[in-house]
mmCIF file of C-alpha atoms in Angstrom:
data_model
loop_
_atom_site.group_PDB
_atom_site.id
_atom_site.type_symbol
_atom_site.label_atom_id
_atom_site.label_comp_id
_atom_site.label_asym_id
_atom_site.label_seq_id
_atom_site.Cartn_x
_atom_site.Cartn_y
_atom_site.Cartn_z
ATOM 1 C CA UNK Z 1 120.071 -146.039 180.931
ATOM 2 C CA UNK Z 2 117.835 -142.851 180.095
ATOM 3 C CA UNK Z 3 120.041 -141.234 177.587
ATOM 4 C CA UNK Z 4 119.272 -137.671 176.355
ATOM 5 C CA UNK Z 5 120.649 -136.647 172.895
ATOM 6 C CA UNK Z 6 120.691 -132.788 171.762
ATOM 7 C CA UNK Z 7 120.696 -132.656 167.980
ATOM 8 C CA UNK Z 8 119.260 -135.337 165.790
ATOM 9 C CA UNK Z 9 121.410 -135.031 162.997
ATOM 10 C CA UNK Z 10 123.621 -137.788 161.394
ATOM 11 C CA UNK Z 11 125.569 -138.397 164.228
ATOM 12 C CA UNK Z 12 122.792 -137.964 167.168
ATOM 13 C CA UNK Z 13 120.442 -140.197 165.260
ATOM 14 C CA UNK Z 14 123.075 -142.771 164.460
ATOM 15 C CA UNK Z 15 123.931 -143.042 168.617
ATOM 16 C CA UNK Z 16 120.230 -143.150 169.133
ATOM 17 C CA UNK Z 17 119.472 -146.398 166.854
ATOM 18 C CA UNK Z 18 122.455 -148.092 168.322
ATOM 19 C CA UNK Z 19 121.734 -147.625 171.954
ATOM 20 C CA UNK Z 20 117.975 -148.340 171.824
ATOM 21 C CA UNK Z 21 119.158 -151.449 169.991
ATOM 22 C CA UNK Z 22 121.186 -152.325 173.144
ATOM 23 C CA UNK Z 23 118.034 -151.362 175.666
ATOM 24 C CA UNK Z 24 118.803 -148.024 176.089
ATOM 25 C CA UNK Z 25 115.943 -145.247 176.567
ATOM 26 C CA UNK Z 26 116.659 -142.469 174.052
ATOM 27 C CA UNK Z 27 115.418 -139.046 174.373
ATOM 28 C CA UNK Z 28 116.116 -136.667 171.689
ATOM 29 C CA UNK Z 29 115.913 -132.831 171.801
ATOM 30 C CA UNK Z 30 115.829 -130.970 168.039
ATOM 31 C CA UNK Z 31 114.627 -126.995 167.754
ATOM 32 C CA UNK Z 32 112.739 -128.571 164.596
ATOM 33 C CA UNK Z 33 109.774 -130.217 165.486
ATOM 34 C CA UNK Z 34 109.721 -132.180 161.976
ATOM 35 C CA UNK Z 35 113.123 -133.144 162.889
ATOM 36 C CA UNK Z 36 111.693 -135.190 166.164
ATOM 37 C CA UNK Z 37 108.760 -136.204 164.475
ATOM 38 C CA UNK Z 38 110.813 -137.908 161.842
ATOM 39 C CA UNK Z 39 113.170 -139.360 164.748
ATOM 40 C CA UNK Z 40 110.721 -141.118 166.164
ATOM 41 C CA UNK Z 41 109.405 -142.567 162.928
ATOM 42 C CA UNK Z 42 112.660 -143.667 162.093
ATOM 43 C CA UNK Z 43 113.064 -145.276 165.333
ATOM 44 C CA UNK Z 44 116.622 -143.766 166.398
ATOM 45 C CA UNK Z 45 114.513 -142.350 169.512
ATOM 46 C CA UNK Z 46 111.855 -143.332 171.984
ATOM 47 C CA UNK Z 47 110.372 -139.864 172.314
ATOM 48 C CA UNK Z 48 111.876 -136.488 171.255
ATOM 49 C CA UNK Z 49 110.503 -132.705 171.616
ATOM 50 C CA UNK Z 50 111.565 -129.370 170.898
ATOM 51 C CA UNK Z 51 110.607 -128.494 174.678
ATOM 52 C CA UNK Z 52 113.622 -129.342 176.637
ATOM 53 C CA UNK Z 53 111.678 -130.612 179.406
ATOM 54 C CA UNK Z 54 111.928 -134.062 177.385
ATOM 55 C CA UNK Z 55 115.548 -133.985 178.740
ATOM 56 C CA UNK Z 56 114.668 -133.671 182.422
ATOM 57 C CA UNK Z 57 114.809 -137.518 183.288
ATOM 58 C CA UNK Z 58 118.023 -138.202 181.531
ATOM 59 C CA UNK Z 59 120.792 -139.753 183.464
ATOM 60 C CA UNK Z 60 123.683 -138.932 180.497
ATOM 61 C CA UNK Z 61 123.129 -136.120 178.176
ATOM 62 C CA UNK Z 62 124.924 -136.106 174.870
ATOM 63 C CA UNK Z 63 125.389 -132.782 172.621
ATOM 64 C CA UNK Z 64 125.412 -133.627 169.016
ATOM 65 C CA UNK Z 65 125.127 -129.980 168.026
ATOM 66 C CA UNK Z 66 127.340 -127.988 165.918
ATOM 67 C CA UNK Z 67 130.806 -127.078 167.332
ATOM 68 C CA UNK Z 68 129.822 -123.250 167.042
ATOM 69 C CA UNK Z 69 126.882 -123.795 169.360
ATOM 70 C CA UNK Z 70 128.123 -125.882 171.830
ATOM 71 C CA UNK Z 71 128.899 -123.493 174.921
ATOM 72 C CA UNK Z 72 125.649 -121.768 174.121
ATOM 73 C CA UNK Z 73 123.525 -124.626 174.051
ATOM 74 C CA UNK Z 74 124.442 -125.790 177.369
ATOM 75 C CA UNK Z 75 123.948 -122.640 179.114
ATOM 76 C CA UNK Z 76 120.380 -122.609 177.789
ATOM 77 C CA UNK Z 77 119.666 -126.212 178.574
ATOM 78 C CA UNK Z 78 121.441 -127.145 181.691
ATOM 79 C CA UNK Z 79 118.780 -125.898 184.184
ATOM 80 C CA UNK Z 80 116.578 -128.754 182.543
ATOM 81 C CA UNK Z 81 119.114 -131.615 183.424
ATOM 82 C CA UNK Z 82 119.216 -133.764 186.592
ATOM 83 C CA UNK Z 83 121.994 -132.003 188.771
ATOM 84 C CA UNK Z 84 124.040 -135.408 188.482
ATOM 85 C CA UNK Z 85 123.851 -135.992 184.798
ATOM 86 C CA UNK Z 86 126.449 -136.900 182.808
ATOM 87 C CA UNK Z 87 127.032 -134.526 179.755
ATOM 88 C CA UNK Z 88 129.587 -135.488 176.754
ATOM 89 C CA UNK Z 89 129.642 -134.107 173.076
ATOM 90 C CA UNK Z 90 130.736 -135.612 169.902
ATOM 91 C CA UNK Z 91 132.810 -132.505 168.478
ATOM 92 C CA UNK Z 92 135.656 -132.882 165.973
ATOM 93 C CA UNK Z 93 137.879 -130.545 168.072
ATOM 94 C CA UNK Z 94 138.326 -130.859 171.556
ATOM 95 C CA UNK Z 95 140.557 -128.347 173.692
ATOM 96 C CA UNK Z 96 138.674 -125.386 172.961
ATOM 97 C CA UNK Z 97 135.019 -127.179 173.792
ATOM 98 C CA UNK Z 98 136.542 -128.987 177.027
ATOM 99 C CA UNK Z 99 138.016 -125.385 178.330
ATOM 100 C CA UNK Z 100 134.532 -123.695 177.815
ATOM 101 C CA UNK Z 101 132.113 -126.742 178.972
ATOM 102 C CA UNK Z 102 134.185 -128.134 182.152
ATOM 103 C CA UNK Z 103 133.407 -124.994 184.144
ATOM 104 C CA UNK Z 104 129.597 -125.017 182.846
ATOM 105 C CA UNK Z 105 129.153 -128.755 184.158
ATOM 106 C CA UNK Z 106 131.176 -130.372 186.623
ATOM 107 C CA UNK Z 107 130.239 -134.154 185.027
ATOM 108 C CA UNK Z 108 131.317 -132.974 181.540
ATOM 109 C CA UNK Z 109 133.465 -135.797 179.422
ATOM 110 C CA UNK Z 110 134.941 -134.503 176.329
ATOM 111 C CA UNK Z 111 134.173 -136.695 173.464
ATOM 112 C CA UNK Z 112 134.802 -137.725 169.524
ATOM 113 C CA UNK Z 113 133.156 -140.625 167.703
ATOM 114 C CA UNK Z 114 135.145 -140.680 164.431
ATOM 115 C CA UNK Z 115 132.813 -141.760 162.110
ATOM 116 C CA UNK Z 116 130.527 -140.182 159.358
ATOM 117 C CA UNK Z 117 129.614 -139.756 155.687
ATOM 118 C CA UNK Z 118 129.272 -136.981 153.429
ATOM 119 C CA UNK Z 119 125.295 -136.959 154.327
ATOM 120 C CA UNK Z 120 123.822 -134.994 157.377
ATOM 121 C CA UNK Z 121 120.298 -134.801 158.783
ATOM 122 C CA UNK Z 122 118.277 -137.427 160.345
ATOM 123 C CA UNK Z 123 117.740 -139.502 157.310
ATOM 124 C CA UNK Z 124 121.143 -139.904 156.890
ATOM 125 C CA UNK Z 125 121.673 -141.915 160.416
ATOM 126 C CA UNK Z 126 122.395 -145.204 160.456
ATOM 127 C CA UNK Z 127 122.961 -148.452 162.459
ATOM 128 C CA UNK Z 128 126.644 -149.331 163.253
ATOM 129 C CA UNK Z 129 127.993 -146.255 161.975
ATOM 130 C CA UNK Z 130 130.451 -146.345 165.183
ATOM 131 C CA UNK Z 131 131.380 -150.145 164.775
ATOM 132 C CA UNK Z 132 135.065 -150.752 164.504
ATOM 133 C CA UNK Z 133 135.559 -146.968 164.576
ATOM 134 C CA UNK Z 134 137.663 -145.056 166.988
ATOM 135 C CA UNK Z 135 136.104 -143.327 169.783
ATOM 136 C CA UNK Z 136 138.077 -140.927 171.716
ATOM 137 C CA UNK Z 137 137.536 -139.536 175.251
ATOM 138 C CA UNK Z 138 139.581 -136.472 176.191
ATOM 139 C CA UNK Z 139 139.060 -136.536 180.130
ATOM 140 C CA UNK Z 140 141.440 -133.882 182.023
ATOM 141 C CA UNK Z 141 142.153 -134.002 185.815
ATOM 142 C CA UNK Z 142 138.952 -132.266 186.439
ATOM 143 C CA UNK Z 143 136.948 -134.704 185.372
ATOM 144 C CA UNK Z 144 134.934 -136.903 187.398
ATOM 145 C CA UNK Z 145 136.214 -140.678 187.116
ATOM 146 C CA UNK Z 146 132.745 -142.165 187.526
ATOM 147 C CA UNK Z 147 131.283 -139.852 184.199
ATOM 148 C CA UNK Z 148 134.564 -141.113 182.305
ATOM 149 C CA UNK Z 149 133.712 -144.835 182.962
ATOM 150 C CA UNK Z 150 130.110 -144.178 182.200
ATOM 151 C CA UNK Z 151 130.568 -142.467 178.605
ATOM 152 C CA UNK Z 152 133.175 -145.326 178.372
ATOM 153 C CA UNK Z 153 130.793 -148.082 178.502
ATOM 154 C CA UNK Z 154 128.378 -146.409 176.449
ATOM 155 C CA UNK Z 155 131.061 -146.020 173.561
ATOM 156 C CA UNK Z 156 132.325 -149.670 174.044
ATOM 157 C CA UNK Z 157 128.710 -150.891 173.405
ATOM 158 C CA UNK Z 158 128.625 -149.346 170.283
ATOM 159 C CA UNK Z 159 131.444 -151.674 169.332
ATOM 160 C CA UNK Z 160 133.403 -148.796 168.824
ATOM 161 C CA UNK Z 161 137.546 -148.530 169.754
ATOM 162 C CA UNK Z 162 137.945 -146.538 172.749
ATOM 163 C CA UNK Z 163 140.609 -144.278 173.347
ATOM 164 C CA UNK Z 164 141.928 -141.971 175.490
ATOM 165 C CA UNK Z 165 144.175 -138.937 175.370
ATOM 166 C CA UNK Z 166 144.588 -135.313 176.197
ATOM 167 C CA UNK Z 167 142.405 -132.585 174.368
ATOM 168 C CA UNK Z 168 145.634 -130.836 172.918
ATOM 169 C CA UNK Z 169 147.085 -133.723 171.875
ATOM 170 C CA UNK Z 170 143.723 -134.952 170.069
ATOM 171 C CA UNK Z 171 143.291 -131.477 168.357
ATOM 172 C CA UNK Z 172 146.979 -132.010 166.855
ATOM 173 C CA UNK Z 173 146.225 -135.604 165.641
ATOM 174 C CA UNK Z 174 143.029 -134.558 164.175
ATOM 175 C CA UNK Z 175 144.342 -131.720 162.376
ATOM 176 C CA UNK Z 176 146.478 -133.891 160.551
ATOM 177 C CA UNK Z 177 144.648 -137.020 159.448
ATOM 178 C CA UNK Z 178 140.995 -135.271 159.375
ATOM 179 C CA UNK Z 179 140.971 -131.686 159.168
ATOM 180 C CA UNK Z 180 144.168 -131.142 156.823
ATOM 181 C CA UNK Z 181 142.534 -133.734 154.013
ATOM 182 C CA UNK Z 182 139.273 -131.300 154.292
ATOM 183 C CA UNK Z 183 141.102 -128.327 152.843
ATOM 184 C CA UNK Z 184 143.709 -130.223 150.448
ATOM 185 C CA UNK Z 185 140.582 -131.671 149.132
ATOM 186 C CA UNK Z 186 139.068 -128.574 149.069
ATOM 187 C CA UNK Z 187 141.832 -127.003 147.493
ATOM 188 C CA UNK Z 188 141.875 -129.696 144.760
ATOM 189 C CA UNK Z 189 138.188 -129.047 143.876
ATOM 190 C CA UNK Z 190 139.295 -125.282 143.538
ATOM 191 C CA UNK Z 191 142.311 -125.693 141.318
ATOM 192 C CA UNK Z 192 139.892 -127.459 138.794
ATOM 193 C CA UNK Z 193 137.772 -124.850 138.843
ATOM 194 C CA UNK Z 194 140.095 -122.238 138.139
ATOM 195 C CA UNK Z 195 141.552 -124.123 134.720
ATOM 196 C CA UNK Z 196 141.409 -121.216 132.615
ATOM 197 C CA UNK Z 197 140.143 -123.209 129.218
ATOM 198 C CA UNK Z 198 136.024 -123.716 129.944
ATOM 199 C CA UNK Z 199 136.645 -126.328 127.302
ATOM 200 C CA UNK Z 200 139.565 -128.360 129.165
ATOM 201 C CA UNK Z 201 137.411 -127.889 132.663
ATOM 202 C CA UNK Z 202 134.712 -129.346 130.941
ATOM 203 C CA UNK Z 203 136.482 -132.299 129.655
ATOM 204 C CA UNK Z 204 138.094 -132.657 133.054
ATOM 205 C CA UNK Z 205 134.564 -132.763 134.609
ATOM 206 C CA UNK Z 206 134.004 -135.668 132.035
ATOM 207 C CA UNK Z 207 136.764 -137.323 132.702
ATOM 208 C CA UNK Z 208 136.857 -137.709 136.466
ATOM 209 C CA UNK Z 209 136.313 -140.867 138.132
ATOM 210 C CA UNK Z 210 137.000 -143.099 141.019
ATOM 211 C CA UNK Z 211 140.363 -141.090 141.892
ATOM 212 C CA UNK Z 212 138.679 -137.660 141.754
ATOM 213 C CA UNK Z 213 135.631 -139.163 143.514
ATOM 214 C CA UNK Z 214 137.657 -140.592 146.501
ATOM 215 C CA UNK Z 215 139.987 -137.158 146.742
ATOM 216 C CA UNK Z 216 137.126 -134.644 146.332
ATOM 217 C CA UNK Z 217 134.985 -136.249 149.016
ATOM 218 C CA UNK Z 218 136.005 -134.366 151.968
ATOM 219 C CA UNK Z 219 136.372 -131.119 150.169
ATOM 220 C CA UNK Z 220 133.073 -131.194 148.603
ATOM 221 C CA UNK Z 221 131.352 -132.121 151.828
ATOM 222 C CA UNK Z 222 129.287 -129.912 154.643
ATOM 223 C CA UNK Z 223 130.571 -126.386 154.478
ATOM 224 C CA UNK Z 224 129.238 -125.916 157.994
ATOM 225 C CA UNK Z 225 131.630 -128.330 159.248
ATOM 226 C CA UNK Z 226 134.520 -127.587 157.705
ATOM 227 C CA UNK Z 227 134.253 -123.739 158.810
ATOM 228 C CA UNK Z 228 133.833 -124.775 162.098
ATOM 229 C CA UNK Z 229 137.134 -126.948 162.079
ATOM 230 C CA UNK Z 230 138.941 -123.961 160.606
ATOM 231 C CA UNK Z 231 137.696 -121.784 163.660
ATOM 232 C CA UNK Z 232 137.891 -123.992 166.780
ATOM 233 C CA UNK Z 233 141.247 -125.622 165.738
ATOM 234 C CA UNK Z 234 143.109 -123.021 164.028
ATOM 235 C CA UNK Z 235 146.513 -123.360 165.046
ATOM 236 C CA UNK Z 236 146.770 -126.815 164.947
ATOM 237 C CA UNK Z 237 145.548 -126.719 161.312
ATOM 238 C CA UNK Z 238 147.527 -124.107 159.981
ATOM 239 C CA UNK Z 239 150.461 -126.221 161.443
ATOM 240 C CA UNK Z 240 149.779 -129.336 159.464
ATOM 241 C CA UNK Z 241 149.134 -126.961 156.436
ATOM 242 C CA UNK Z 242 152.634 -125.556 156.801
ATOM 243 C CA UNK Z 243 154.135 -129.224 156.647
ATOM 244 C CA UNK Z 244 152.045 -130.132 153.810
ATOM 245 C CA UNK Z 245 153.277 -127.236 151.828
ATOM 246 C CA UNK Z 246 156.663 -128.265 152.556
ATOM 247 C CA UNK Z 247 155.927 -131.735 151.323
ATOM 248 C CA UNK Z 248 154.258 -130.146 148.425
ATOM 249 C CA UNK Z 249 157.265 -128.002 147.791
ATOM 250 C CA UNK Z 250 159.506 -131.055 147.548
ATOM 251 C CA UNK Z 251 157.488 -132.774 145.490
ATOM 252 C CA UNK Z 252 157.687 -129.626 143.031
ATOM 253 C CA UNK Z 253 161.085 -129.848 143.219
ATOM 254 C CA UNK Z 254 161.567 -133.353 142.256
ATOM 255 C CA UNK Z 255 159.203 -132.991 139.756
ATOM 256 C CA UNK Z 256 160.916 -129.821 137.865
ATOM 257 C CA UNK Z 257 164.200 -131.583 137.911
ATOM 258 C CA UNK Z 258 162.737 -134.716 136.548
ATOM 259 C CA UNK Z 259 164.484 -136.496 139.410
ATOM 260 C CA UNK Z 260 162.690 -139.933 139.278
ATOM 261 C CA UNK Z 261 164.979 -141.493 141.924
ATOM 262 C CA UNK Z 262 163.332 -138.757 144.448
ATOM 263 C CA UNK Z 263 159.873 -139.387 143.186
ATOM 264 C CA UNK Z 264 159.752 -142.820 143.274
ATOM 265 C CA UNK Z 265 161.537 -143.033 146.903
ATOM 266 C CA UNK Z 266 158.638 -140.558 148.337
ATOM 267 C CA UNK Z 267 156.309 -142.756 146.556
ATOM 268 C CA UNK Z 268 157.772 -145.984 147.670
ATOM 269 C CA UNK Z 269 157.509 -144.850 151.512
ATOM 270 C CA UNK Z 270 154.014 -143.447 151.236
ATOM 271 C CA UNK Z 271 152.870 -146.983 149.735
ATOM 272 C CA UNK Z 272 154.984 -148.761 152.767
ATOM 273 C CA UNK Z 273 153.351 -146.618 155.592
ATOM 274 C CA UNK Z 274 150.090 -145.656 154.393
ATOM 275 C CA UNK Z 275 148.305 -149.034 155.780
ATOM 276 C CA UNK Z 276 149.496 -147.674 159.324
ATOM 277 C CA UNK Z 277 146.898 -144.814 159.469
ATOM 278 C CA UNK Z 278 144.316 -147.458 157.451
#
């Protein structure tokens, strides 16, 4: 197929690598000519340009731009696409995006490949990024069945585990396992930065090792991505933060009471149940 990718960063470039490897023709679009040139040089696309006409022959359009510009991007570029083109996105929030884009394009399918790294940009793009990772589709009653089937097939070709759910359920789930961890991790870093004794803060930074690296990674990642999670998935994220605060208070109470049995019971349950999420 001829696949157009709008946005040639980590996700867009990685998709381009894998689909090209499977025999598809990948047409890239980016506002930055230097990004287009680098994507071609790295082999992530067959051709790319900052002129939207580069997408005019694409049968499938993949929107790999930040959440905050998705709607404006469709409004700006849809006049360049084939009238029967299938359009999908890769955004980490679905309900507001699906609600905004379905009326703008009749063959739109909400999508979310759940993979990434702490890096961004075309230089961070990787082959095999989506292998064995969930790729969620969020069709509605209005979604074209043929469009769903095509996007599902393309996701399967990546080696992804393809799942379907409604947009609201998706957003509630990712709020718990993806968006909440970003803000918990961010709060951990902020807590360390608020240490009042500069000598202790310096010592803590010197002593920080794998445990701090693992728990602080997502909170020290792309600020724009975190801000978009908070903006577009606000209600579900706030609900999960409330639940997290309840659990934190539960642990705080047990620690203050020196209730070793309660603490051990919570940690034992965590040890047993954590593999369910991995």
